[in-house]
Amino acid sequence: MDLLQKLLQIDKNDVRNKKRGTYKSGNMQELVGDPVIEIQEIDAERLTELQTLPLNENGTYDYTLSFAANSMTVAEGVVNPDLTNKELQDHFGAQNAAELAKILFKTEIADIAVKIAELSSPEVITDEDVKN
């Protein structure tokens, strides 16, 4: 069966569903006793937009903006806890979801953002990977 036929056999809704996963957060474990947060992939176009935020006009990476870009990625990719929940934001004195992400996850922001990006960009598994 060729690739076209295989694609025509898949449920188109499965392609549109966002992939979900979990991340074990040390900060969350300290706060509530349970380290598991739920994350989901971000739309490819939006993820690219977020990942290029730290680039200046010359195309040089501005490291001072990377934390803000990662915080926005986490704000959009974490689904449990719901960082967009206004009651939760108000409780912690955060102005928005990205600020709440900074408060709750601190230095884990970059690691969580990477995991969200990995969900959004799955790697190909080779036969060699399966054997190992």
PDB file of C-alpha atoms in Angstrom:
ATOM      1  CA  MET A   1       0.000   0.000   0.000  1.00  0.00           C
ATOM      2  CA  ASP A   2       1.435   3.387  -0.933  1.00  0.00           C
ATOM      3  CA  LEU A   3       1.625   6.421   1.324  1.00  0.00           C
ATOM      4  CA  LEU A   4      -1.413   8.097  -0.248  1.00  0.00           C
ATOM      5  CA  GLN A   5      -3.609   5.101   0.526  1.00  0.00           C
ATOM      6  CA  LYS A   6      -2.300   4.913   4.078  1.00  0.00           C
ATOM      7  CA  LEU A   7      -3.082   8.604   4.623  1.00  0.00           C
ATOM      8  CA  LEU A   8      -6.579   8.227   3.238  1.00  0.00           C
ATOM      9  CA  GLN A   9      -7.266   5.480   5.766  1.00  0.00           C
ATOM     10  CA  ILE A  10      -6.496   7.505   8.877  1.00  0.00           C
ATOM     11  CA  ASP A  11      -9.163   9.374  10.775  1.00  0.00           C
ATOM     12  CA  LYS A  12      -8.588  13.050   9.932  1.00  0.00           C
ATOM     13  CA  ASN A  13      -9.643  14.043  13.459  1.00  0.00           C
ATOM     14  CA  ASP A  14      -6.731  12.049  14.896  1.00  0.00           C
ATOM     15  CA  VAL A  15      -4.346  14.270  12.954  1.00  0.00           C
ATOM     16  CA  ARG A  16      -5.955  17.409  14.365  1.00  0.00           C
ATOM     17  CA  ASN A  17      -5.972  16.238  17.995  1.00  0.00           C
ATOM     18  CA  LYS A  18      -3.145  17.697  20.039  1.00  0.00           C
ATOM     19  CA  LYS A  19      -0.724  15.160  21.485  1.00  0.00           C
ATOM     20  CA  ARG A  20      -0.544  15.153  25.257  1.00  0.00           C
ATOM     21  CA  GLY A  21       2.045  14.014  27.726  1.00  0.00           C
ATOM     22  CA  THR A  22       3.214  14.525  31.272  1.00  0.00           C
ATOM     23  CA  TYR A  23       6.171  16.171  32.947  1.00  0.00           C
ATOM     24  CA  LYS A  24       7.378  15.582  36.507  1.00  0.00           C
ATOM     25  CA  SER A  25       7.952  18.957  38.142  1.00  0.00           C
ATOM     26  CA  GLY A  26      10.021  19.213  41.302  1.00  0.00           C
ATOM     27  CA  ASN A  27       8.468  22.596  42.034  1.00  0.00           C
ATOM     28  CA  MET A  28       4.955  21.168  41.740  1.00  0.00           C
ATOM     29  CA  GLN A  29       5.920  18.296  44.033  1.00  0.00           C
ATOM     30  CA  GLU A  30       7.140  20.775  46.636  1.00  0.00           C
ATOM     31  CA  LEU A  31       3.985  22.884  46.322  1.00  0.00           C
ATOM     32  CA  VAL A  32       1.254  20.231  46.275  1.00  0.00           C
ATOM     33  CA  GLY A  33       2.947  16.870  46.806  1.00  0.00           C
ATOM     34  CA  ASP A  34       2.302  15.633  43.248  1.00  0.00           C
ATOM     35  CA  PRO A  35       4.965  16.276  40.599  1.00  0.00           C
ATOM     36  CA  VAL A  36       2.912  15.391  37.517  1.00  0.00           C
ATOM     37  CA  ILE A  37       1.672  18.153  35.239  1.00  0.00           C
ATOM     38  CA  GLU A  38      -0.069  17.580  31.916  1.00  0.00           C
ATOM     39  CA  ILE A  39       1.321  19.157  28.763  1.00  0.00           C
ATOM     40  CA  GLN A  40       0.205  19.262  25.149  1.00  0.00           C
ATOM     41  CA  GLU A  41       1.726  20.150  21.828  1.00  0.00           C
ATOM     42  CA  ILE A  42       1.460  23.650  20.432  1.00  0.00           C
ATOM     43  CA  ASP A  43       0.472  24.414  16.861  1.00  0.00           C
ATOM     44  CA  ALA A  44       3.609  24.371  14.663  1.00  0.00           C
ATOM     45  CA  GLU A  45       3.176  27.942  13.440  1.00  0.00           C
ATOM     46  CA  ARG A  46       2.702  29.276  16.979  1.00  0.00           C
ATOM     47  CA  LEU A  47       5.615  27.234  18.320  1.00  0.00           C
ATOM     48  CA  THR A  48       7.892  28.666  15.630  1.00  0.00           C
ATOM     49  CA  GLU A  49       6.706  32.162  16.507  1.00  0.00           C
ATOM     50  CA  LEU A  50       7.516  31.590  20.179  1.00  0.00           C
ATOM     51  CA  GLN A  51      10.902  30.039  19.425  1.00  0.00           C
ATOM     52  CA  THR A  52      11.949  32.986  17.278  1.00  0.00           C
ATOM     53  CA  LEU A  53      10.982  35.671  19.810  1.00  0.00           C
ATOM     54  CA  PRO A  54      14.548  35.854  21.182  1.00  0.00           C
ATOM     55  CA  LEU A  55      15.958  36.704  17.727  1.00  0.00           C
ATOM     56  CA  ASN A  56      16.749  40.377  17.224  1.00  0.00           C
ATOM     57  CA  GLU A  57      16.546  42.324  13.957  1.00  0.00           C
ATOM     58  CA  ASN A  58      19.964  41.002  12.880  1.00  0.00           C
ATOM     59  CA  GLY A  59      18.948  37.384  13.483  1.00  0.00           C
ATOM     60  CA  THR A  60      21.171  37.128  16.538  1.00  0.00           C
ATOM     61  CA  TYR A  61      19.849  35.191  19.514  1.00  0.00           C
ATOM     62  CA  ASP A  62      19.147  37.480  22.476  1.00  0.00           C
ATOM     63  CA  TYR A  63      19.473  35.268  25.548  1.00  0.00           C
ATOM     64  CA  THR A  64      17.748  37.864  27.731  1.00  0.00           C
ATOM     65  CA  LEU A  65      14.492  37.100  25.878  1.00  0.00           C
ATOM     66  CA  SER A  66      14.711  33.303  25.993  1.00  0.00           C
ATOM     67  CA  PHE A  67      13.163  32.992  29.461  1.00  0.00           C
ATOM     68  CA  ALA A  68      10.159  35.078  28.390  1.00  0.00           C
ATOM     69  CA  ALA A  69       9.726  32.985  25.226  1.00  0.00           C
ATOM     70  CA  ASN A  70       9.970  29.737  27.213  1.00  0.00           C
ATOM     71  CA  SER A  71       7.487  31.073  29.787  1.00  0.00           C
ATOM     72  CA  MET A  72       5.002  31.801  27.013  1.00  0.00           C
ATOM     73  CA  THR A  73       5.540  28.299  25.589  1.00  0.00           C
ATOM     74  CA  VAL A  74       4.860  26.777  29.002  1.00  0.00           C
ATOM     75  CA  ALA A  75       1.800  28.990  29.475  1.00  0.00           C
ATOM     76  CA  GLU A  76       0.339  27.675  26.224  1.00  0.00           C
ATOM     77  CA  GLY A  77       1.497  24.066  26.533  1.00  0.00           C
ATOM     78  CA  VAL A  78       0.617  23.223  30.145  1.00  0.00           C
ATOM     79  CA  VAL A  79      -3.005  22.100  30.421  1.00  0.00           C
ATOM     80  CA  ASN A  80      -3.074  20.839  34.007  1.00  0.00           C
ATOM     81  CA  PRO A  81      -2.807  22.959  36.035  1.00  0.00           C
ATOM     82  CA  ASP A  82      -4.725  25.416  33.851  1.00  0.00           C
ATOM     83  CA  LEU A  83      -2.420  28.425  33.858  1.00  0.00           C
ATOM     84  CA  THR A  84      -5.059  30.528  32.078  1.00  0.00           C
ATOM     85  CA  ASN A  85      -7.441  30.181  35.029  1.00  0.00           C
ATOM     86  CA  LYS A  86      -8.043  33.714  36.351  1.00  0.00           C
ATOM     87  CA  GLU A  87      -8.782  32.515  39.880  1.00  0.00           C
ATOM     88  CA  LEU A  88      -5.420  30.716  39.990  1.00  0.00           C
ATOM     89  CA  GLN A  89      -3.639  33.739  38.513  1.00  0.00           C
ATOM     90  CA  ASP A  90      -5.264  36.061  41.065  1.00  0.00           C
ATOM     91  CA  HIS A  91      -4.419  33.670  43.919  1.00  0.00           C
ATOM     92  CA  PHE A  92      -0.702  33.901  43.077  1.00  0.00           C
ATOM     93  CA  GLY A  93      -0.781  37.568  42.044  1.00  0.00           C
ATOM     94  CA  ALA A  94       0.051  36.843  38.413  1.00  0.00           C
ATOM     95  CA  GLN A  95      -1.069  39.151  35.612  1.00  0.00           C
ATOM     96  CA  ASN A  96      -1.259  36.386  32.991  1.00  0.00           C
ATOM     97  CA  ALA A  97      -0.518  32.718  32.299  1.00  0.00           C
ATOM     98  CA  ALA A  98       3.149  33.286  31.420  1.00  0.00           C
ATOM     99  CA  GLU A  99       3.739  35.099  34.708  1.00  0.00           C
ATOM    100  CA  LEU A 100       1.991  32.300  36.609  1.00  0.00           C
ATOM    101  CA  ALA A 101       4.242  29.776  34.844  1.00  0.00           C
ATOM    102  CA  LYS A 102       7.289  31.703  36.095  1.00  0.00           C
ATOM    103  CA  ILE A 103       5.933  31.699  39.650  1.00  0.00           C
ATOM    104  CA  LEU A 104       5.039  28.002  39.733  1.00  0.00           C
ATOM    105  CA  PHE A 105       7.862  26.442  37.737  1.00  0.00           C
ATOM    106  CA  LYS A 106      10.799  28.851  38.181  1.00  0.00           C
ATOM    107  CA  THR A 107      13.988  27.335  36.734  1.00  0.00           C
ATOM    108  CA  GLU A 108      12.090  24.365  35.258  1.00  0.00           C
ATOM    109  CA  ILE A 109      10.597  26.657  32.590  1.00  0.00           C
ATOM    110  CA  ALA A 110      13.225  25.794  29.950  1.00  0.00           C
ATOM    111  CA  ASP A 111      12.961  22.029  30.523  1.00  0.00           C
ATOM    112  CA  ILE A 112       9.158  22.081  30.325  1.00  0.00           C
ATOM    113  CA  ALA A 113       9.281  24.197  27.153  1.00  0.00           C
ATOM    114  CA  VAL A 114      11.630  21.630  25.577  1.00  0.00           C
ATOM    115  CA  LYS A 115       9.238  18.779  26.449  1.00  0.00           C
ATOM    116  CA  ILE A 116       6.334  20.711  24.903  1.00  0.00           C
ATOM    117  CA  ALA A 117       8.391  21.305  21.753  1.00  0.00           C
ATOM    118  CA  GLU A 118       9.271  17.598  21.619  1.00  0.00           C
ATOM    119  CA  LEU A 119       5.569  16.712  21.723  1.00  0.00           C
ATOM    120  CA  SER A 120       5.043  19.129  18.862  1.00  0.00           C
ATOM    121  CA  SER A 121       7.920  17.686  16.804  1.00  0.00           C
ATOM    122  CA  PRO A 122       8.122  13.905  17.245  1.00  0.00           C
ATOM    123  CA  GLU A 123      11.314  12.169  16.169  1.00  0.00           C
ATOM    124  CA  VAL A 124      11.350   9.243  13.773  1.00  0.00           C
ATOM    125  CA  ILE A 125      12.005   5.934  15.533  1.00  0.00           C
ATOM    126  CA  THR A 126      14.364   3.734  13.562  1.00  0.00           C
ATOM    127  CA  ASP A 127      14.639  -0.046  13.632  1.00  0.00           C
ATOM    128  CA  GLU A 128      17.969   0.395  15.422  1.00  0.00           C
ATOM    129  CA  ASP A 129      16.258   2.398  18.206  1.00  0.00           C
ATOM    130  CA  VAL A 130      13.705  -0.383  18.663  1.00  0.00           C
ATOM    131  CA  LYS A 131      16.449  -3.029  18.925  1.00  0.00           C
ATOM    132  CA  ASN A 132      18.174  -1.095  21.708  1.00  0.00           C
TER     133      ASN A 132
END
